[in-house]
XYZ file of C-alpha atoms in Angstrom:
165
model
C -42.547 50.418 -16.015
C -42.107 49.451 -12.387
C -38.507 48.274 -12.405
C -36.251 50.689 -14.206
C -32.553 51.182 -13.796
C -33.373 53.978 -11.321
C -35.247 51.491 -9.154
C -32.173 49.284 -9.116
C -30.025 52.288 -8.189
C -32.434 53.100 -5.352
C -32.165 49.509 -4.148
C -28.380 49.856 -4.276
C -28.593 53.005 -2.120
C -30.705 51.138 0.453
C -28.267 48.219 0.285
C -25.490 50.739 0.914
C -27.267 51.910 4.058
C -27.552 48.319 5.235
C -23.887 47.685 4.420
C -22.931 50.827 6.333
C -24.830 49.534 9.367
C -23.091 46.151 9.054
C -19.664 47.812 8.884
C -20.490 50.066 11.832
C -21.652 47.062 13.849
C -18.585 45.039 12.873
C -16.274 47.809 14.053
C -18.412 48.849 17.023
C -15.768 47.792 19.568
C -13.092 49.797 17.736
C -15.491 52.736 17.490
C -16.170 52.446 21.218
C -12.440 52.552 21.925
C -12.082 55.600 19.698
C -14.980 57.274 21.479
C -13.255 56.849 24.834
C -9.862 57.949 23.501
C -10.809 61.526 22.717
C -13.399 63.991 21.575
C -11.879 64.687 18.160
C -11.670 61.072 17.002
C -15.172 60.261 18.227
C -16.608 63.335 16.523
C -14.910 62.371 13.236
C -16.318 58.845 13.402
C -19.840 60.079 14.060
C -19.565 62.744 11.363
C -18.289 60.197 8.848
C -21.205 57.869 9.597
C -23.697 60.726 9.272
C -22.070 62.003 6.072
C -22.171 58.573 4.430
C -25.738 57.907 5.582
C -26.965 61.308 4.414
C -25.169 60.848 1.092
C -26.931 57.553 0.471
C -30.312 59.024 1.471
C -29.849 61.910 -0.953
C -28.717 59.513 -3.679
C -32.021 57.748 -3.097
C -33.779 61.107 -3.608
C -31.833 61.805 -6.806
C -32.633 58.385 -8.235
C -36.286 58.857 -7.326
C -36.345 62.227 -9.085
C -35.021 60.521 -12.224
C -37.643 57.800 -11.943
C -40.721 59.858 -11.077
C -41.980 62.911 -12.915
C -44.177 63.899 -9.971
C -41.354 64.025 -7.426
C -41.028 67.630 -6.189
C -43.779 68.747 -8.577
C -46.885 67.392 -6.851
C -48.993 70.142 -5.187
C -48.491 68.438 -1.820
C -44.824 69.508 -1.921
C -45.928 73.109 -1.325
C -47.069 72.030 2.150
C -44.423 69.361 2.691
C -42.201 71.580 4.832
C -44.969 71.848 7.438
C -45.984 68.185 7.141
C -42.455 66.786 7.333
C -41.545 69.185 10.142
C -44.576 68.070 12.148
C -43.823 64.411 11.459
C -40.218 64.926 12.583
C -41.300 66.765 15.741
C -43.916 64.145 16.623
C -41.375 61.366 16.028
C -38.834 63.034 18.322
C -41.456 63.553 21.036
C -42.611 59.935 20.747
C -39.021 58.683 20.920
C -38.314 60.787 24.013
C -41.586 59.638 25.593
C -40.741 56.015 24.829
C -37.316 56.558 26.381
C -38.907 57.861 29.570
C -41.674 55.275 29.795
C -39.822 52.124 28.718
C -36.241 50.956 28.896
C -35.181 51.955 25.399
C -31.523 51.845 26.437
C -31.777 48.147 27.295
C -33.811 47.481 24.172
C -31.232 49.203 21.947
C -28.371 47.432 23.729
C -29.910 44.005 23.196
C -31.091 44.700 19.646
C -28.524 47.090 18.185
C -29.982 46.860 14.684
C -32.922 48.890 15.923
C -30.519 51.722 16.703
C -29.425 51.938 13.075
C -33.042 51.834 11.931
C -33.960 54.678 14.269
C -30.943 56.749 13.197
C -31.765 56.196 9.518
C -35.417 57.048 10.143
C -34.564 60.362 11.782
C -31.923 61.176 9.156
C -34.454 60.452 6.409
C -37.104 62.643 8.031
C -34.623 65.456 8.619
C -33.345 65.206 5.032
C -36.917 65.249 3.761
C -37.650 68.322 5.888
C -34.592 70.180 4.587
C -35.431 69.165 1.005
C -38.961 70.484 1.409
C -37.680 73.803 2.775
C -35.208 74.112 -0.115
C -38.021 73.239 -2.527
C -40.153 76.014 -1.030
C -37.319 78.580 -1.254
C -35.881 77.565 -4.656
C -39.077 76.885 -6.590
C -37.627 77.635 -10.028
C -34.551 75.416 -9.707
C -34.143 71.946 -11.191
C -34.908 68.889 -9.061
C -31.306 67.739 -8.901
C -30.155 71.216 -7.885
C -32.677 71.279 -5.033
C -31.507 67.875 -3.844
C -27.848 68.923 -4.010
C -28.526 72.125 -2.065
C -30.538 70.199 0.516
C -27.686 67.692 0.867
C -25.236 70.469 1.654
C -27.646 72.158 4.046
C -28.407 68.869 5.792
C -24.763 67.956 6.292
C -23.763 71.431 7.470
C -26.712 71.730 9.865
C -26.092 68.262 11.330
C -22.388 69.035 11.797
C -23.226 72.299 13.551
C -25.790 70.503 15.710
C -23.262 67.845 16.703
C -20.622 70.441 17.545
C -23.144 72.291 19.719
C -23.938 69.102 21.625
C-alpha cells in the first residue's frame, strides 16, 4: 500500500519544515535585530531553528522506519556511512566552489527560499551521515533506538560546531 498513515505523517513532517521556513522568513527582520543585539540571543535563535529542523528530519526517519521494512536493514546501509559522508563532503565542496565562482550571496539575498532549501539539504545529509554511523556502531539495536541516538548525536554535534564557530 503506497499511502499509509506513515506516509501522511511523513508529509506532515515535510509540511512542518516548510512551515518552519515560512515562520523564519516572516520573522526574519526580528531575527536580524536579535542577531545584531548580542551573541547569546542570536545563538539561541539559530540553535532553536536547527533543533526544530533536525527534529522534523528525524521524525521523517522514524515514520519511514515504520513504513518500510527495508529501512536500516538493506545491505547498502553497511556502506552508507562512507557513501553519505562522501556525498556530504562533495556537496560542501560544490557549495563553496559555487560561492567562489558565482555570486551566491546575491542569489540567496534575492531568493531567500533557496537558503532554507540549502540548509535543509545539508541538515538532511548530515543527519543521514550520523544515522549511518550510529547504524554501523549499534547494529543490534532497534531502528527507533538508532534514530533516537542519531538525533541526540546530531543535535549535540551541531551545537558544538556552532559554538566553535
